[in-house]
CSV table of C-alpha atoms in Angstrom, one decimal:
chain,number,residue,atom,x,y,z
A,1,UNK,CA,0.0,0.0,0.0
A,2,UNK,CA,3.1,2.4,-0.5
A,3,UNK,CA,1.6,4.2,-3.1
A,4,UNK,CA,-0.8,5.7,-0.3
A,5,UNK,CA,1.6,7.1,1.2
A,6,UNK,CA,5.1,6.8,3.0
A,7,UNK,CA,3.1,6.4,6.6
A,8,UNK,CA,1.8,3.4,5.4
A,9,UNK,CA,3.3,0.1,6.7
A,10,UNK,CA,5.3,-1.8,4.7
A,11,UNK,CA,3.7,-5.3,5.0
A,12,UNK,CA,1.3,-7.3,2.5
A,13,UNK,CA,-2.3,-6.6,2.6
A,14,UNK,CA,-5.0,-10.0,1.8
A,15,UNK,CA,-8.1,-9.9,0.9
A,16,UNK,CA,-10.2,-11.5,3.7
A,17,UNK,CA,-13.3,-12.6,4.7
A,18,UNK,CA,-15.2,-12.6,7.4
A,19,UNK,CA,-15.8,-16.7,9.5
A,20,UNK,CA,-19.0,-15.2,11.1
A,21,UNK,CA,-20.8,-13.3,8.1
A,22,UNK,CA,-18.8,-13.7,5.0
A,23,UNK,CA,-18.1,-10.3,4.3
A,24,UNK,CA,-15.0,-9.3,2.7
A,25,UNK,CA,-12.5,-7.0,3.6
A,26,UNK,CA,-8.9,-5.7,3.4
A,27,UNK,CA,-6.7,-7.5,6.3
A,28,UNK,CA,-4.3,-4.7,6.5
A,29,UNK,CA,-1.2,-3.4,9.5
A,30,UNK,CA,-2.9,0.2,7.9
A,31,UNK,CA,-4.9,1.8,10.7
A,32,UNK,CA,-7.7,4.1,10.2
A,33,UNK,CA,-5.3,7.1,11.1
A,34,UNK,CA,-3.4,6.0,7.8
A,35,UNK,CA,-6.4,5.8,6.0
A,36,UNK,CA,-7.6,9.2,7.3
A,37,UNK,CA,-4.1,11.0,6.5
A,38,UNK,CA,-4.6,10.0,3.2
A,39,UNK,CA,-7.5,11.4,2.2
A,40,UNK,CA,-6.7,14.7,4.6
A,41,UNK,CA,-3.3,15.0,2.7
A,42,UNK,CA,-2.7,13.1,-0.3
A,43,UNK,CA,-5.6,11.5,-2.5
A,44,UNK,CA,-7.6,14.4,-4.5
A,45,UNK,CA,-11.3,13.6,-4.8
A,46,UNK,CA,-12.2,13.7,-8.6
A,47,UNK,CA,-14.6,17.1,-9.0
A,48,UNK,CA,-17.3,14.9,-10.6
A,49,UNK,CA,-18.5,17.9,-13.1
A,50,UNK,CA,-14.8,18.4,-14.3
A,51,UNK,CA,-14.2,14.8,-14.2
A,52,UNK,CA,-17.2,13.1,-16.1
A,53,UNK,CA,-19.3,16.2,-16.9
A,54,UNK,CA,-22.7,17.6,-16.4
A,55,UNK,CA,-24.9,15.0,-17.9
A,56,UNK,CA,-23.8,12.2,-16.6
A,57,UNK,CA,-22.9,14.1,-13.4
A,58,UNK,CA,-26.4,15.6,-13.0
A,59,UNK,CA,-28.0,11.8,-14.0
A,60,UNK,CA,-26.0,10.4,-11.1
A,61,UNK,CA,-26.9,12.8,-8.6
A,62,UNK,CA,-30.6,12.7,-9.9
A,63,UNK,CA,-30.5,9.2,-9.1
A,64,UNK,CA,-29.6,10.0,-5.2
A,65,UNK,CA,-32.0,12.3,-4.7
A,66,UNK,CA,-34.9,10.0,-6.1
A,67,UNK,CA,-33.8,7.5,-3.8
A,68,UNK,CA,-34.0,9.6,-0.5
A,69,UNK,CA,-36.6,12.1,-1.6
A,70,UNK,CA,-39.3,9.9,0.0
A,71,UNK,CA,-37.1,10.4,3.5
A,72,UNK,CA,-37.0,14.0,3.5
A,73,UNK,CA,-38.6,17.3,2.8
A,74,UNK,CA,-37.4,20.7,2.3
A,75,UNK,CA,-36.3,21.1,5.6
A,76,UNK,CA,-34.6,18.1,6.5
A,77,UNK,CA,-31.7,18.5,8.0
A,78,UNK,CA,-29.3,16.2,5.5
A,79,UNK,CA,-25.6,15.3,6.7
A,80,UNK,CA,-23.4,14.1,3.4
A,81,UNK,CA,-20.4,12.3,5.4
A,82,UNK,CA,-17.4,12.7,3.0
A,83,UNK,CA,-19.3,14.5,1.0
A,84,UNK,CA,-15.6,15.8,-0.8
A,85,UNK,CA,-16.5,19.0,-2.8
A,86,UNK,CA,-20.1,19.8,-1.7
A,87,UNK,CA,-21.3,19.0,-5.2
A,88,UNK,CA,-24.0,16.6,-3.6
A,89,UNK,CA,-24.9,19.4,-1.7
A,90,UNK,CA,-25.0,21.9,-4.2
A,91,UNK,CA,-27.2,19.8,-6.3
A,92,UNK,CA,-30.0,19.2,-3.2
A,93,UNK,CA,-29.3,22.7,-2.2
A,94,UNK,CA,-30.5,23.6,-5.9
A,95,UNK,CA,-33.5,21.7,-5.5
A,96,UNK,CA,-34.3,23.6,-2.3
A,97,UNK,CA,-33.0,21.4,0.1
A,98,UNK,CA,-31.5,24.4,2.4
A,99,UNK,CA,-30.1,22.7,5.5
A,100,UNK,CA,-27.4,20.3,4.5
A,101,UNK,CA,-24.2,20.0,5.7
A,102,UNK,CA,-20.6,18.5,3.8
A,103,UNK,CA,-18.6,16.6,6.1
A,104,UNK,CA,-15.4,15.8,4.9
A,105,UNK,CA,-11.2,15.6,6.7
A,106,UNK,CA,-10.0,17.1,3.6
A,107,UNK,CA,-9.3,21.3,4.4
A,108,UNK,CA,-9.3,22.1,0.3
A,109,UNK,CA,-12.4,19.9,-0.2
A,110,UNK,CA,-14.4,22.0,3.2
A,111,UNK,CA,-12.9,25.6,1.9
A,112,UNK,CA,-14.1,24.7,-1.4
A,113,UNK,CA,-17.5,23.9,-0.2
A,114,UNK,CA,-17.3,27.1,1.8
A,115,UNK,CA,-17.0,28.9,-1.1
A,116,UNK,CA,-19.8,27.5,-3.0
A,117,UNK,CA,-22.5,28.5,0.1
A,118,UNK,CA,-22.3,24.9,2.0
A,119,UNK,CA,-22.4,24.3,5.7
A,120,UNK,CA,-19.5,22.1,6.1
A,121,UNK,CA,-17.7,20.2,9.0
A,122,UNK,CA,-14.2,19.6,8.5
A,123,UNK,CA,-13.9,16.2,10.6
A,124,UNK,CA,-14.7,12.4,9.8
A,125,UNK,CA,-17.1,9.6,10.0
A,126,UNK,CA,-14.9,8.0,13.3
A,127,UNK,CA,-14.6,11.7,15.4
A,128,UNK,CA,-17.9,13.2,15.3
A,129,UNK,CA,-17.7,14.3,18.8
A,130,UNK,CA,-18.5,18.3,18.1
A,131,UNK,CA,-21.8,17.3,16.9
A,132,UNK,CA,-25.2,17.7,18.4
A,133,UNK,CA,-27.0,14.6,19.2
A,134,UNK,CA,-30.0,14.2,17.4
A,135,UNK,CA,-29.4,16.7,15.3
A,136,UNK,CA,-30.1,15.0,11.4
A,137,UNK,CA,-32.8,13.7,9.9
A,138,UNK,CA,-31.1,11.9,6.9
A,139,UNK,CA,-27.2,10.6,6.6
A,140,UNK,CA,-25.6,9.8,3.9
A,141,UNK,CA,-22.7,7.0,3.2
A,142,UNK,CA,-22.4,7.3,-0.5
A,143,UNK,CA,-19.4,5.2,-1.4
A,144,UNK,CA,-17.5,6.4,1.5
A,145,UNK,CA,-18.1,3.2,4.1
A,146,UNK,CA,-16.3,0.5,1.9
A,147,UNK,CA,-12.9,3.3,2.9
A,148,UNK,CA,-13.6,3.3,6.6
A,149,UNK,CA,-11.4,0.6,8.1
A,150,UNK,CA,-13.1,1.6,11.7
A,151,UNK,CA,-17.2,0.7,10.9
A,152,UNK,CA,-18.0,0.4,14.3
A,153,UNK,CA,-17.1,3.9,15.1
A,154,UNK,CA,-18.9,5.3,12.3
A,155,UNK,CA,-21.6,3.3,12.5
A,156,UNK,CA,-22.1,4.6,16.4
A,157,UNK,CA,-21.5,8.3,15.6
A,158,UNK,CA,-24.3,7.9,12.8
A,159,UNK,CA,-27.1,6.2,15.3
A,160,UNK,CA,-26.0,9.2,18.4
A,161,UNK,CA,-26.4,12.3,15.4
A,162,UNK,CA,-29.6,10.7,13.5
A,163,UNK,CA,-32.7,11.2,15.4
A,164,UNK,CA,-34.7,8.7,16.1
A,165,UNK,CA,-37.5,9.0,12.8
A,166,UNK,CA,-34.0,9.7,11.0
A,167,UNK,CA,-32.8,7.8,7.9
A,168,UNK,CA,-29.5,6.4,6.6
A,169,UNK,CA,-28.5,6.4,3.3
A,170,UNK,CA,-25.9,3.6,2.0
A,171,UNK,CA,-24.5,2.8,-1.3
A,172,UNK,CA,-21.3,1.2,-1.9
A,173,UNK,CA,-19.7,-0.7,-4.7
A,174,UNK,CA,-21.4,-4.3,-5.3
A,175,UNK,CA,-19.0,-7.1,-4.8
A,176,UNK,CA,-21.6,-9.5,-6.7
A,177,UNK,CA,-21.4,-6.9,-10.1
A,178,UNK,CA,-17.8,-7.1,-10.3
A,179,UNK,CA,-16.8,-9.9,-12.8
A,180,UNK,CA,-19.7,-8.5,-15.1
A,181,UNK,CA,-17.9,-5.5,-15.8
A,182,UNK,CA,-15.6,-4.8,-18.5
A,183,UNK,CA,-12.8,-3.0,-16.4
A,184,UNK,CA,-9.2,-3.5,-15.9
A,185,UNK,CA,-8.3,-6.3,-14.4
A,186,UNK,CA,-8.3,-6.3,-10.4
A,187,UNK,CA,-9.6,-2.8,-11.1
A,188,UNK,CA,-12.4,-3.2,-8.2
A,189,UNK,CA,-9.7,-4.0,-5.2
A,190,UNK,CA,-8.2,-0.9,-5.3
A,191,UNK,CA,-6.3,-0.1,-1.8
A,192,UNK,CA,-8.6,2.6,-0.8
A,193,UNK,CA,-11.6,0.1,-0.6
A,194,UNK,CA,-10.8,-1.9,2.5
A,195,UNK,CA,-14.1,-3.5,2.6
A,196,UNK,CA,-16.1,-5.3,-0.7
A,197,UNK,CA,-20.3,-6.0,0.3
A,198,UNK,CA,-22.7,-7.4,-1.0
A,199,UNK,CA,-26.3,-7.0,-0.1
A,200,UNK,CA,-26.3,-9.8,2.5
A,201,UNK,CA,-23.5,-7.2,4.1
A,202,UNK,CA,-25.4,-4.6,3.8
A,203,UNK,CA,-28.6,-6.1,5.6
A,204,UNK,CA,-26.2,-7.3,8.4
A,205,UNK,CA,-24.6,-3.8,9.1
A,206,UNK,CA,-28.4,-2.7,9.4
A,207,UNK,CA,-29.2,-5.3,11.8
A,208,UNK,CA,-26.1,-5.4,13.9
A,209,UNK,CA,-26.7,-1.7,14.2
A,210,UNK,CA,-30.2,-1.8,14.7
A,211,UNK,CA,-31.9,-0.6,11.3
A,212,UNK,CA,-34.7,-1.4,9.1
A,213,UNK,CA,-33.8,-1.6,5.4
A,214,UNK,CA,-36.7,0.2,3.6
A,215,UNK,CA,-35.9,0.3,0.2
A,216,UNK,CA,-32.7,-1.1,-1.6
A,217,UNK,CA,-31.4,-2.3,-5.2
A,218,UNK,CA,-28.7,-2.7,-7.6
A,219,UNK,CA,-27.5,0.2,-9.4
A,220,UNK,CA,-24.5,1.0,-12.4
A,221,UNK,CA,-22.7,4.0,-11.1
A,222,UNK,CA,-21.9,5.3,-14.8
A,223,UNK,CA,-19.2,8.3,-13.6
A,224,UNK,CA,-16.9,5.9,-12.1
A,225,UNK,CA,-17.8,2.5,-14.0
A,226,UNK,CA,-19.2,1.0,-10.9
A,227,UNK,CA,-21.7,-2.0,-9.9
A,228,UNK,CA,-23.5,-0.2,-7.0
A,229,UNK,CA,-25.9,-1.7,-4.2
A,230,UNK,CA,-27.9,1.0,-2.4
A,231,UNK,CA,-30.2,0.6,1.1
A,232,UNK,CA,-32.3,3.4,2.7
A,233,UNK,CA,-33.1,2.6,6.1
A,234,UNK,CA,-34.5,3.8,9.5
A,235,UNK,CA,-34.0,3.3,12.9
A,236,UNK,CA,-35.6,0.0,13.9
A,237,UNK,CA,-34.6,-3.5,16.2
A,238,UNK,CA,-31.4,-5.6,16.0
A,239,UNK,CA,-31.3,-8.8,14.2
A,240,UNK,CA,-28.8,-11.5,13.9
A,241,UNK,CA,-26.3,-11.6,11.3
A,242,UNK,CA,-27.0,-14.3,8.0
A,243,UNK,CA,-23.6,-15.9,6.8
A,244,UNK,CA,-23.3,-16.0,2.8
A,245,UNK,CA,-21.1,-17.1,0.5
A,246,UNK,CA,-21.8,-15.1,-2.4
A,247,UNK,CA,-19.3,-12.4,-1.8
A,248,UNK,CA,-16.3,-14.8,-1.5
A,249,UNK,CA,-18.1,-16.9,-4.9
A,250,UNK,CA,-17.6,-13.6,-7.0
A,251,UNK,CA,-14.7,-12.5,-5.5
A,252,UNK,CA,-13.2,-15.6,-7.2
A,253,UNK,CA,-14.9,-15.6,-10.0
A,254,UNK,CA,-13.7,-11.8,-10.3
A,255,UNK,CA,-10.0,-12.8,-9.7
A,256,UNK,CA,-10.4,-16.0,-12.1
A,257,UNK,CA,-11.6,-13.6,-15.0
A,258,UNK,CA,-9.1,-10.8,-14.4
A,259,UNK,CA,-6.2,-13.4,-14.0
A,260,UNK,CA,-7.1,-14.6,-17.7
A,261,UNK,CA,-7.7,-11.2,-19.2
A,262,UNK,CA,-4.0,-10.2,-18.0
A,263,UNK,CA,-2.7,-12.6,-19.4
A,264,UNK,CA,-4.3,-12.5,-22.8
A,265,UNK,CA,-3.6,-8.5,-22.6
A,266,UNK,CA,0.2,-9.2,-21.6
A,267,UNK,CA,1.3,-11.8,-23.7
A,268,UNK,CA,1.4,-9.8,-27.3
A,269,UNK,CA,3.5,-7.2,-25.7
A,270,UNK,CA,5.9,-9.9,-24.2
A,271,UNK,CA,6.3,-11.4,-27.9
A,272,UNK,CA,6.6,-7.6,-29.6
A,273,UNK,CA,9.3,-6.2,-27.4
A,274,UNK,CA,8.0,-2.7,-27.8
A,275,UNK,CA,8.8,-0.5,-25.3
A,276,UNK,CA,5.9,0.5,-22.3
A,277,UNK,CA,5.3,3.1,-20.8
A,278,UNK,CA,3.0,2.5,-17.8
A,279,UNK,CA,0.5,5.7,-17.0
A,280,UNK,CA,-1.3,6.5,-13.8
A,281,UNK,CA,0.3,4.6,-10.8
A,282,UNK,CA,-2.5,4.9,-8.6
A,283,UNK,CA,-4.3,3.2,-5.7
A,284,UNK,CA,-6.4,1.1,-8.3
A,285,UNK,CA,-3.4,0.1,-10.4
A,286,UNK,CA,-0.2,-0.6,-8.7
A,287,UNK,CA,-1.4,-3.8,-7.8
A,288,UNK,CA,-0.8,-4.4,-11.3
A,289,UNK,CA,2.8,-3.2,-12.0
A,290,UNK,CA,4.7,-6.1,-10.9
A,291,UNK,CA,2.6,-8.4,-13.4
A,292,UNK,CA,4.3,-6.6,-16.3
A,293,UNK,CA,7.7,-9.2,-15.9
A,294,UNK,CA,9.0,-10.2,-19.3
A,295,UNK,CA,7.3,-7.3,-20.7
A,296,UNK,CA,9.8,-4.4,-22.0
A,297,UNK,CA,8.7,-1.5,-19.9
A,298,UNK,CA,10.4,1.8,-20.4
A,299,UNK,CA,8.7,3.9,-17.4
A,300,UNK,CA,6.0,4.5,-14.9
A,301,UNK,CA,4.4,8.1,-14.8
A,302,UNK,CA,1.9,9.6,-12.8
A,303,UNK,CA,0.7,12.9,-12.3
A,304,UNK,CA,0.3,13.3,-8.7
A,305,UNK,CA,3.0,14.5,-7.0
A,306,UNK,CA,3.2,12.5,-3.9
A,307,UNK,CA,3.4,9.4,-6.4
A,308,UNK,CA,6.7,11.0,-8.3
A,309,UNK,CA,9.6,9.2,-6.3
A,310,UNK,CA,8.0,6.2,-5.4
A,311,UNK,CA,10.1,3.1,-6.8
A,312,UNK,CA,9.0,-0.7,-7.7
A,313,UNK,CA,10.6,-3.5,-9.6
A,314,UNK,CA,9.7,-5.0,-12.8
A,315,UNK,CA,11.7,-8.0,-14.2
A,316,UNK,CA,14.4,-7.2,-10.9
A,317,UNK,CA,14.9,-3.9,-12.7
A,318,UNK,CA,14.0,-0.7,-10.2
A,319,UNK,CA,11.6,1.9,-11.5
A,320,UNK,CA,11.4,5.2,-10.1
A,321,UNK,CA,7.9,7.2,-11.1
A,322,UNK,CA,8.6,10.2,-13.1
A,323,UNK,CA,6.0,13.5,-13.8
A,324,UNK,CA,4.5,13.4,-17.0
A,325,UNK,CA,6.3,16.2,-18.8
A,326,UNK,CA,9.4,13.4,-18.5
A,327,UNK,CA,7.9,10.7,-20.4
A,328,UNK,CA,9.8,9.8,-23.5
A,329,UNK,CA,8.9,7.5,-27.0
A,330,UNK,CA,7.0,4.4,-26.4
A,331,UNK,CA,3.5,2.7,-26.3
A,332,UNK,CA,1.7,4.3,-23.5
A,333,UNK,CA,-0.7,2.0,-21.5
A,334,UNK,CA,-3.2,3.9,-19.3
A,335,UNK,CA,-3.7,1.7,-16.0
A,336,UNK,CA,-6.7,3.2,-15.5
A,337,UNK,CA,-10.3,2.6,-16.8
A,338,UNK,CA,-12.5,4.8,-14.5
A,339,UNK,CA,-10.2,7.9,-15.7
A,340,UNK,CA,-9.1,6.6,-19.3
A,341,UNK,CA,-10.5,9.6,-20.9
A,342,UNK,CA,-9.5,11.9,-19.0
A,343,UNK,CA,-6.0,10.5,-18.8
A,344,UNK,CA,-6.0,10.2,-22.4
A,345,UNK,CA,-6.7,13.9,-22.7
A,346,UNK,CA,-4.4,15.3,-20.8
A,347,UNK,CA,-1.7,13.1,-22.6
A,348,UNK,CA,-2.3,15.1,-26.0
A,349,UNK,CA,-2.9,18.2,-24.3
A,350,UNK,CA,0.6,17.8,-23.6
A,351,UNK,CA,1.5,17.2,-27.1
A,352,UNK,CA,2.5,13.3,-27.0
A,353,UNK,CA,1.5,11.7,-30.0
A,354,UNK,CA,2.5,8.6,-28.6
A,355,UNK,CA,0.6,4.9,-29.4
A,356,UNK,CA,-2.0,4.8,-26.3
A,357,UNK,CA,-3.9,1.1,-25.3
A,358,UNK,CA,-5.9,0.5,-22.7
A,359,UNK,CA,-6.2,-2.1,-20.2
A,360,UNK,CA,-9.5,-4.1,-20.1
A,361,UNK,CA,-10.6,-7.4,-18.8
A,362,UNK,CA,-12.5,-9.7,-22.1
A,363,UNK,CA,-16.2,-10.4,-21.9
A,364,UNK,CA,-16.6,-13.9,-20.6
């Protein structure tokens, strides 16, 4: 998990799961401190109308606000935790909704939200101790809870801020979606999601916690290529938790398919020789550097500049990661799907007139 950040331990992370449920998760020496510097100091949150524009932006957060609409009224009071930007809230705030508040650790995301007219709270999910109990009538955990290595802490702070006719909103990626998807392969276990659910998880968080699921589904998250399961629910009794295999099933199944697309990506470039260079060293694609052996890679760029410096080894050969205005001749392979476009954009801003591929998995 290096490429997180230099606080972050040095040891192997697995993929997990859970004896007693069957959830899966990241079993990780990273605390939720590291976690938390990380998004207060290093990772960017994509601006979602730069990053994927206003239709599909506006579709997405369309589709949020149809879901908890039914929960609310015009002067809910709504708390977006990690809501990043405020865009969320800019959107409800558009449609009237007055009284909603950002929460996010990040300073530029809060000041930016500031800007833009939001009430903000510059904390996160796991220290939520300068709140008022009681005090929403709606949370939202839109694909921030599969980053939170500390649940039960969140999960607490949520039930002591949400009054008691309140409503949580989940949605997180959906373990059980991800070998459908045409993606780059291992694409889904990026390190920043330290926990993979399925609905079966979903409905056990609500009943461990003491929640009644009132309305729930699948859902394709378009702006960042993502099989999404959502669940509004309210405050209602415990239940026991229901052990399932399903999100260990696809997790193998996803593994099994991305192994083989690798492969069948990899093995042309091992036979041609021609030189690599490897684009976007991120937390969704370094997993994927060191399966570039017998390949003849040139170099590993990435834009951010906490990632410049960081070194890895391909074919016992070191690599350091350079800034993009370094990058010499040679096919460029863009790591990432989510961002292809965007990547692929900046590259001829720049002026390369390089050969570009992409990584993908096949279609089964």
């Amino acid at each position: 998990m290096k490429v997180m950040g230099a606080n972050f331990p040095e040891t192997a992370s697995f993929i997990a799961k859970c004896t007693n449920c069957g959830m899966l998760y990241m079993n990780t020496e990273a605390t939720q401190e590291n976690i938390l510097d990380y998004y207060k100091y290093g990772a960017t949150a994509p601006k979602y109308y730069d990053m994927f524009g206003q239709e599909d932006t506006d579709d997405y957060y369309r589709h949020l606000s149809k879901l908890i609409e039914p929960c609310i009224d015009k002067q809910s009071s709504i708390l977006d935790i990690a809501g990043a930007w405020g865009e969320f809230a800019s959107y409800m705030k558009a449609l009237g909704y007055e009284d909603i508040t950002d929460l996010d650790p990040a300073e530029k995301c809060i000041s930016y939200a500031k800007e833009h007219g939001i009430k903000t709270l510059m904390t996160d999910s796991t220290d939520m101790r300068d709140i008022r109990e009681k005090s929403f009538d709606l949370v939202i955990l839109n694909h921030s809870l599969e980053h939170i290595i500390d649940v039960e802490s969140t999960m607490l702070n949520i039930d002591r801020v949400l009054k008691d006719e309140g409503y949580l909103f989940i949605e997180v990626p959906d373990v059980e979606g991800y070998a459908d998807e045409e993606a780059a392969p291992f694409n889904f276990l990026t390190y920043e999601h330290v926990l993979h659910m399925s609905m079966n998880d979903i409905d056990n968080l609500a009943g461990i916690y003491g929640y009644e699921i009132i309305d729930s589904g699948k859902y394709y998250k378009k702006v960042s290529n993502y099989p999404s399961i959502y669940a509004v629910m309210r405050k209602g009794g415990k239940r026991d938790i229901t052990y399932s295999e399903i999100s260990e099933m696809s997790m193998l199944r996803y593994l099994e398919k991305s192994k083989k697309s690798l492969e069948e990506f990899l093995e042309p470039l091992r036979q041609s020789g021609e030189e690599l260079i490897l684009w976007g060293i991120g937390a969704s694609t370094a997993i994927l550097i060191e399966s570039f052996r017998g390949c003849n890679v040139k170099e590993l760029i990435d834009r951010n500049p906490d990632r410049q410096g960081l070194k890895f080894s391909i074919n016992d050969k070191p690599y350091v990661v350079k800034d993009p205005k370094d990058a010499s001749e040679g096919t460029i392979v863009i790591l990432s799907i989510p961002y292809h476009d965007s990547i692929e954009r900046q590259i001829r801003q720049m002026g390369y007139d390089n050969k570009i591929i992409a990584l993908k998995c096949q279609e089964n």
